[in-house]
PDB file of C-alpha atoms in Angstrom:
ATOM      1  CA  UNK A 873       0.000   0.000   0.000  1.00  0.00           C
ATOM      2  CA  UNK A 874       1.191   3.180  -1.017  1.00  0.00           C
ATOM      3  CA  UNK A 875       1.664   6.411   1.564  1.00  0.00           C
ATOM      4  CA  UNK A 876      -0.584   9.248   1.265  1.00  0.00           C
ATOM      5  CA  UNK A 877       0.716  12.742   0.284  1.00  0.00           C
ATOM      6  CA  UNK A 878       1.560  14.501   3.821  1.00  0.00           C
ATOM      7  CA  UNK A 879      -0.511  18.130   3.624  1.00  0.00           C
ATOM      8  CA  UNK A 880       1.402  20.801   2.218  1.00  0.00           C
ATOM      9  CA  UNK A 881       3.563  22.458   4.338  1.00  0.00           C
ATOM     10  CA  UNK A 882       3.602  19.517   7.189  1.00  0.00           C
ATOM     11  CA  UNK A 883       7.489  18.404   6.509  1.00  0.00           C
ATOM     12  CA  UNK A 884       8.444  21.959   7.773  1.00  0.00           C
ATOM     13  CA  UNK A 885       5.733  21.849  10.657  1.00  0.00           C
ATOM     14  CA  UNK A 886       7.285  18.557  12.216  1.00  0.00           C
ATOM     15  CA  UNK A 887      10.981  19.890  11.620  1.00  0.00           C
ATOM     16  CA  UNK A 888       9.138  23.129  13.965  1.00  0.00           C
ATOM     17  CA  UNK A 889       7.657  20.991  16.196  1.00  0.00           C
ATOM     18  CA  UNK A 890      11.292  19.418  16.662  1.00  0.00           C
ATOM     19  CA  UNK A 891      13.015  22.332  17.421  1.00  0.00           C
ATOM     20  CA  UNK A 892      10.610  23.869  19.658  1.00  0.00           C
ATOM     21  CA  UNK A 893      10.488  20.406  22.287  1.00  0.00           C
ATOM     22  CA  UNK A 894      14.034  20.323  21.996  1.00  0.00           C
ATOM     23  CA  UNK A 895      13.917  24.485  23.178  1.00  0.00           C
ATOM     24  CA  UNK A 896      11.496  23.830  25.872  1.00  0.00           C
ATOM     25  CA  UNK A 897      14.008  20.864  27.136  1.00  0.00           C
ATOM     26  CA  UNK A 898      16.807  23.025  26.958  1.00  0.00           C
ATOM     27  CA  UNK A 899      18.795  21.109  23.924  1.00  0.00           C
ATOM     28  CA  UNK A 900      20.041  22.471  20.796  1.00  0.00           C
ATOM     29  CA  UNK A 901      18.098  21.608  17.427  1.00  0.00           C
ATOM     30  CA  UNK A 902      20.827  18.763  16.746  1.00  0.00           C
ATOM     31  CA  UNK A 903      21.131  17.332  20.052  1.00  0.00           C
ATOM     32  CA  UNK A 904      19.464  13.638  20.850  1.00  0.00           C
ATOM     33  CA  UNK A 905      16.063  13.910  22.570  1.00  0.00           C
ATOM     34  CA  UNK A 906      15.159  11.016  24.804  1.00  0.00           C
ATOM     35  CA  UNK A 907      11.440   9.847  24.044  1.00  0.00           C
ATOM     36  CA  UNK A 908      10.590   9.043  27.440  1.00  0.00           C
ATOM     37  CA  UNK A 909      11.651  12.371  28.917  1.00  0.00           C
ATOM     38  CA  UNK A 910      10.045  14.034  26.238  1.00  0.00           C
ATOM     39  CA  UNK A 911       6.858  11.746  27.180  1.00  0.00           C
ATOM     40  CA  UNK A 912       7.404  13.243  30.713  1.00  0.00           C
ATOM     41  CA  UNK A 913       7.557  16.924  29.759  1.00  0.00           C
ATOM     42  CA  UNK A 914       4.306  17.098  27.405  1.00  0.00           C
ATOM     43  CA  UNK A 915       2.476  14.992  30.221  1.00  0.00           C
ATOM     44  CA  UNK A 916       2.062  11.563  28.289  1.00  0.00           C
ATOM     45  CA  UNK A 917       2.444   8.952  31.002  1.00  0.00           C
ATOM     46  CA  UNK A 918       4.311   5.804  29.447  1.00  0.00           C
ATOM     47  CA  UNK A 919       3.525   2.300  30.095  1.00  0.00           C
ATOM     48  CA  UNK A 920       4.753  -0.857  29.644  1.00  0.00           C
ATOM     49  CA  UNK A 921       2.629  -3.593  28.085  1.00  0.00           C
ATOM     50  CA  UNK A 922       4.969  -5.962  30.997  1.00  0.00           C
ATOM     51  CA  UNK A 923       3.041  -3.618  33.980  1.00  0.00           C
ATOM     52  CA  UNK A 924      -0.460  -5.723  32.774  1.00  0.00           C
ATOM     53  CA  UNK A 925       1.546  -8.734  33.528  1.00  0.00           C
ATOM     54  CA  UNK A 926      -0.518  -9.579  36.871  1.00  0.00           C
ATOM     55  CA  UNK A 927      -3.344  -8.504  35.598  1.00  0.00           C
ATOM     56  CA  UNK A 928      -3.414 -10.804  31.959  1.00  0.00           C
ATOM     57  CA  UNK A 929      -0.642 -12.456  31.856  1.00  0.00           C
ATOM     58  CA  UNK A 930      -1.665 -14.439  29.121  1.00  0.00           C
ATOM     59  CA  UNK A 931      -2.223 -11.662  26.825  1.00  0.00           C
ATOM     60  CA  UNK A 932       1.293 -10.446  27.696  1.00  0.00           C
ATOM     61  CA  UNK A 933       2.808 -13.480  27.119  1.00  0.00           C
ATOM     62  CA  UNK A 934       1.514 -13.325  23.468  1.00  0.00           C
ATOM     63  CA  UNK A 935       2.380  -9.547  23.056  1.00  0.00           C
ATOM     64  CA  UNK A 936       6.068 -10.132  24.538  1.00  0.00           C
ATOM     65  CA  UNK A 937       5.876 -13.449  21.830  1.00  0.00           C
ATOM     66  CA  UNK A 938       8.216 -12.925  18.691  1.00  0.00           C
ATOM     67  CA  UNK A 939       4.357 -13.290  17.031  1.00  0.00           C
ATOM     68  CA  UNK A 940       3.098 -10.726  19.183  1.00  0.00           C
ATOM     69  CA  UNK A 941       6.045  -8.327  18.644  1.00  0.00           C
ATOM     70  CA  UNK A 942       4.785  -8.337  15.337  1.00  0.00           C
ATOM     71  CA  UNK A 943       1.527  -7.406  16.045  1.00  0.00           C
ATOM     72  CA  UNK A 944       1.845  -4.993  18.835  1.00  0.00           C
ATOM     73  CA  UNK A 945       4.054  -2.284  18.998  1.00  0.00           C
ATOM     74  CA  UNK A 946       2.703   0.795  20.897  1.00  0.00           C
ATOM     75  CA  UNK A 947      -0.554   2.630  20.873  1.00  0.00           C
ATOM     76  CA  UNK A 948      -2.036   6.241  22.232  1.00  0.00           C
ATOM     77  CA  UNK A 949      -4.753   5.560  24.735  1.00  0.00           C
ATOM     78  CA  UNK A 950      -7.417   7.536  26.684  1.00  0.00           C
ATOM     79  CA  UNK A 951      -7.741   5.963  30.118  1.00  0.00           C
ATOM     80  CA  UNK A 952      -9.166   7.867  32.704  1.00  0.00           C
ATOM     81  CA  UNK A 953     -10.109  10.618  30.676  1.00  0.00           C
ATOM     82  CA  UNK A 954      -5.965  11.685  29.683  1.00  0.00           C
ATOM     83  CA  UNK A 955      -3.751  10.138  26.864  1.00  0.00           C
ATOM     84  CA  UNK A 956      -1.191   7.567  28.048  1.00  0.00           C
ATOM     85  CA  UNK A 957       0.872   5.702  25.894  1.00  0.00           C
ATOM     86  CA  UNK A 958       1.331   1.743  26.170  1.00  0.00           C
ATOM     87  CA  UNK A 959       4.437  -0.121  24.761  1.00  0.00           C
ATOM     88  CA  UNK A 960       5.832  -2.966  24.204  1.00  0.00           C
ATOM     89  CA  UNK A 961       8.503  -3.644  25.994  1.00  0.00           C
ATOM     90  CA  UNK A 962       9.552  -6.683  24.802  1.00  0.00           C
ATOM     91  CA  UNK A 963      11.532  -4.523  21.824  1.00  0.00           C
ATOM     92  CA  UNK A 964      14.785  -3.079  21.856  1.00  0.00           C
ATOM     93  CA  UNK A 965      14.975  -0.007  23.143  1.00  0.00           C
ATOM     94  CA  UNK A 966      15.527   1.895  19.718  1.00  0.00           C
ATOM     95  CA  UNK A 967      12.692   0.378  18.661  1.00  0.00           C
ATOM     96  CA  UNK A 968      10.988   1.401  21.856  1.00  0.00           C
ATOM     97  CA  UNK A 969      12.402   4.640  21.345  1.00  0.00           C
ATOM     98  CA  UNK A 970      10.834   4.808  17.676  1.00  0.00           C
ATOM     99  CA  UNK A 971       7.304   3.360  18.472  1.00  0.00           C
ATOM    100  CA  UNK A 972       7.105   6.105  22.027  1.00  0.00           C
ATOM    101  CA  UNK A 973       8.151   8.595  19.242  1.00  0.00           C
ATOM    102  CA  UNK A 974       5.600   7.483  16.951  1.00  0.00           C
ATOM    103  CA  UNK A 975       2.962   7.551  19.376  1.00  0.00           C
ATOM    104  CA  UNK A 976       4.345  12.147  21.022  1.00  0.00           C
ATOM    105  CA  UNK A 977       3.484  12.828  17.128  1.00  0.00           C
ATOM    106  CA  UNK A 978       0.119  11.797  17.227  1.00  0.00           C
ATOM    107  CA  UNK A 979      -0.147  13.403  20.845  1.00  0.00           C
ATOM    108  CA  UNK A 980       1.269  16.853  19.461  1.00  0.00           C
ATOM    109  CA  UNK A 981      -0.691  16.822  16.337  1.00  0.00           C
ATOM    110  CA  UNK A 982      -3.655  16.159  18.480  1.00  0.00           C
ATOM    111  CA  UNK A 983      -4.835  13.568  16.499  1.00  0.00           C
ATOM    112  CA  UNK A 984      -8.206  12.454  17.691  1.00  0.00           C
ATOM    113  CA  UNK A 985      -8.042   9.185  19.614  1.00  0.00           C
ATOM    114  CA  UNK A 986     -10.522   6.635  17.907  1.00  0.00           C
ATOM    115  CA  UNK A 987     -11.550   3.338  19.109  1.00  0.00           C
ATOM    116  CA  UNK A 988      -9.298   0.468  18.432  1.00  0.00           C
ATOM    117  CA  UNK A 989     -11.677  -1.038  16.215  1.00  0.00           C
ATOM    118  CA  UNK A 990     -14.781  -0.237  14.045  1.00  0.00           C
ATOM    119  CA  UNK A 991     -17.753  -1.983  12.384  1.00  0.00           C
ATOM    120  CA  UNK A 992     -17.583  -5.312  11.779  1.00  0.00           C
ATOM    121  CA  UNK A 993     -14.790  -5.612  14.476  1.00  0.00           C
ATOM    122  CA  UNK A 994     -12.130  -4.550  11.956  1.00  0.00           C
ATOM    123  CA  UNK A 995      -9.220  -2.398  13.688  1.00  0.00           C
ATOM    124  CA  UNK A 996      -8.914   1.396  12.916  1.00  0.00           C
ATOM    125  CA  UNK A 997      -6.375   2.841  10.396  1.00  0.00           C
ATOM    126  CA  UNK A 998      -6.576   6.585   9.489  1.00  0.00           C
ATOM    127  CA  UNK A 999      -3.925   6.438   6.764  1.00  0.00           C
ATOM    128  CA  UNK A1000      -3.428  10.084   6.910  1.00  0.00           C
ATOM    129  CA  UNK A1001      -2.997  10.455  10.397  1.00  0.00           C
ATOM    130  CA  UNK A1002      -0.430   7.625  10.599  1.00  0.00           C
ATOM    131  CA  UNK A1003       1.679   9.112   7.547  1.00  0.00           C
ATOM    132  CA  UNK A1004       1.965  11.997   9.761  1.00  0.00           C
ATOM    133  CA  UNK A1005       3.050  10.733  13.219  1.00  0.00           C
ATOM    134  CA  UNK A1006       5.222   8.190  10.709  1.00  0.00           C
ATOM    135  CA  UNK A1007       7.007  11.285   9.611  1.00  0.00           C
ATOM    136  CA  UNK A1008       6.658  13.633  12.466  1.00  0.00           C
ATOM    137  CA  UNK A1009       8.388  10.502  15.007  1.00  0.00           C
ATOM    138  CA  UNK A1010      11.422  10.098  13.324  1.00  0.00           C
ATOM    139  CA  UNK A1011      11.847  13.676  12.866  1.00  0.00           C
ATOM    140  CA  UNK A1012      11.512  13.990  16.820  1.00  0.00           C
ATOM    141  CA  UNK A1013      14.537  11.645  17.063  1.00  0.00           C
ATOM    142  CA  UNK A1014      16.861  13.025  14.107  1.00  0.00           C
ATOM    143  CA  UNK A1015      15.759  16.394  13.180  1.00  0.00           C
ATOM    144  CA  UNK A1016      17.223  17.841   9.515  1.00  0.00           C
ATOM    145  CA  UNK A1017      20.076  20.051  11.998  1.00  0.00           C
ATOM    146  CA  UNK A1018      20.842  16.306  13.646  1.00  0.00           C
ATOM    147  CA  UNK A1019      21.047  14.573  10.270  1.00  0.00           C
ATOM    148  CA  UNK A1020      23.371  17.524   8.899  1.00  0.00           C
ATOM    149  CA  UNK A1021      25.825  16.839  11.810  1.00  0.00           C
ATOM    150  CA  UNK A1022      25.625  13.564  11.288  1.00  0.00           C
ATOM    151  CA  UNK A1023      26.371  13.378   7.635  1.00  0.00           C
ATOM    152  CA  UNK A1024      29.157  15.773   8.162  1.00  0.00           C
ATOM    153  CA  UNK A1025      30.975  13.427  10.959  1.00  0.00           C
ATOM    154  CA  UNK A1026      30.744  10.363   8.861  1.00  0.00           C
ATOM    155  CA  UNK A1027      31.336  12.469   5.507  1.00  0.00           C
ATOM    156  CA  UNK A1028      34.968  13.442   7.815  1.00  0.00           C
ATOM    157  CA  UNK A1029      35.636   9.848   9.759  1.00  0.00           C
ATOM    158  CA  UNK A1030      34.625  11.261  13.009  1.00  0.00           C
ATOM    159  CA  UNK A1031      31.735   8.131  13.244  1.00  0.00           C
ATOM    160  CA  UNK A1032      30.085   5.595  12.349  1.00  0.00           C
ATOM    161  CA  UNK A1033      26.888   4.660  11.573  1.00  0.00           C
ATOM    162  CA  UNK A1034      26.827   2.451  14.254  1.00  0.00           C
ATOM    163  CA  UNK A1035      27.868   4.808  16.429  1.00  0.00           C
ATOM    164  CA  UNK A1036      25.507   7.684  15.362  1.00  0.00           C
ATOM    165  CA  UNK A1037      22.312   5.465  16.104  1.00  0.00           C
ATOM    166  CA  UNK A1038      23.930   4.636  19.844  1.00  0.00           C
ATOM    167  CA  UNK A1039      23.980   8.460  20.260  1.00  0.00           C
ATOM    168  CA  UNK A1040      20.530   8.815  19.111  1.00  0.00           C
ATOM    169  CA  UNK A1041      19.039   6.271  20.700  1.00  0.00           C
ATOM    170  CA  UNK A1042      17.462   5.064  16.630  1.00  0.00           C
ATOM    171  CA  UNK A1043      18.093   2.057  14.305  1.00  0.00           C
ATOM    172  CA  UNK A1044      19.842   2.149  11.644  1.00  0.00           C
ATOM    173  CA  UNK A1045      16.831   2.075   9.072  1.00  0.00           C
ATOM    174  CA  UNK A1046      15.986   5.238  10.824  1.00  0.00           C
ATOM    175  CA  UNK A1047      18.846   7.004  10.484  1.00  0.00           C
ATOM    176  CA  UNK A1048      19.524   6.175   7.160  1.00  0.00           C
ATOM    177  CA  UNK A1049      16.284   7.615   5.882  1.00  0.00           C
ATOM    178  CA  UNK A1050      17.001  10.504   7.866  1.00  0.00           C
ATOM    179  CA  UNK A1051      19.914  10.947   6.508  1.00  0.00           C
ATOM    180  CA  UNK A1052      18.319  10.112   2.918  1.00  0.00           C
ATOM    181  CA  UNK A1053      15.120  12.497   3.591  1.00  0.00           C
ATOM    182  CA  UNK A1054      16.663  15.913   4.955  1.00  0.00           C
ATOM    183  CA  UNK A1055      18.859  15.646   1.910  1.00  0.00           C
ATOM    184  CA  UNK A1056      22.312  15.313   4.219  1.00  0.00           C
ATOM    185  CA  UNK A1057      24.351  13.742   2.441  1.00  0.00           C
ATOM    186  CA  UNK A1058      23.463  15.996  -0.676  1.00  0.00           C
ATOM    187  CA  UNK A1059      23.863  19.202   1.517  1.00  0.00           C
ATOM    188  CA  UNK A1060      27.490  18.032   2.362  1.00  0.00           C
ATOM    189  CA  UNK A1061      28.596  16.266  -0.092  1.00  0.00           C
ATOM    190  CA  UNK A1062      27.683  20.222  -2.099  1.00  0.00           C
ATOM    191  CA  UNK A1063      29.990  21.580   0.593  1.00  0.00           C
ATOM    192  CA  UNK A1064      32.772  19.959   0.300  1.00  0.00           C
ATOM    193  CA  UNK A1065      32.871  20.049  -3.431  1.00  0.00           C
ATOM    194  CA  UNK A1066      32.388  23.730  -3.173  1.00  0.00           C
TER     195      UNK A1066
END
């Protein structure tokens, strides 16, 4: 299935919405952002799918599974009346970091929480919605300033790859498209040829 077209104008709104958490925390627009403190500063209370353990522990058996991994990554949900956001813990923690990410985009877009599933018991997908928290997550993690420094350092043999995603907490995948999508390695590449 093929992505929708993200609104006009909504790269450069996520790439704001970056720099302005990262203000608010006190970073610079390239540093790393930890999910889970962000979590903690725009009042989304994280859980762990492990902390139902006593309460179904069959059901988190399944979801901590290698079939349920698959199934289950994170979701946005309204208990109590507030937004809290359930993961799987059973992931490494830069997927964890990704999925948490995933999950402060659709809680700063205010996307409107719908129930899990709809008629005929069929679960809810708002492609739209999900093409922008998609974006808007991994831009959380490695903004366009982030994936400039980056690109530069491995452009001059100051790191790795492997070592950029340990500083920011991401895979691999999600650096390279980073990397790929802020147009990096162009925008360096340009320098140093000029």
């Amino acid at each position: 299935m093929a992505k929708t077209q993200l609104r006009r104008g909504f790269k450069a709104e996520a790439s704001w919405y970056s720099r302005s958490v990262r203000a608010e925390l006190g970073l610079r627009p390239h540093d790393p952002i930890c999910p889970w403190t962000l979590a903690g500063h725009l009042d989304l209370p994280v859980i762990k799918v492990s902390e139902f353990a006593t309460v179904e522990p069959e059901a988190v058996a399944y979801l901590q599974s290698a079939s349920g991994q698959e199934e289950f990554s994170a979701i946005t949900a309204d208990l109590g009346g507030g937004r809290v956001i359930i993961h799987n813990d059973a992931h490494d923690l830069k997927r964890q970091a990704a999925d948490i990410a995933h999950e402060i985009a659709h809680g700063l877009l205010l996307h409107v929480l719908a129930p899990l599933t709809g008629a005929g018991g069929k679960r809810n997908y708002h492609r739209d919605i999900e093409d922008e928290a998609s974006w808007l997550g991994p831009t959380l993690l490695v903004p366009d300033e982030a994936a400039l420094v980056v690109a530069r350092r491995l452009h001059q043999g100051e790191t790795t790859i492997r070592e950029a995603t340990d500083d920011y907490g991401v895979s691999e995948a999600l650096l390279r498209m980073r990397l790929n999508v802020s147009g990096a390695y162009i925008r360096v590449a340009r320098r140093r040829a000029a």
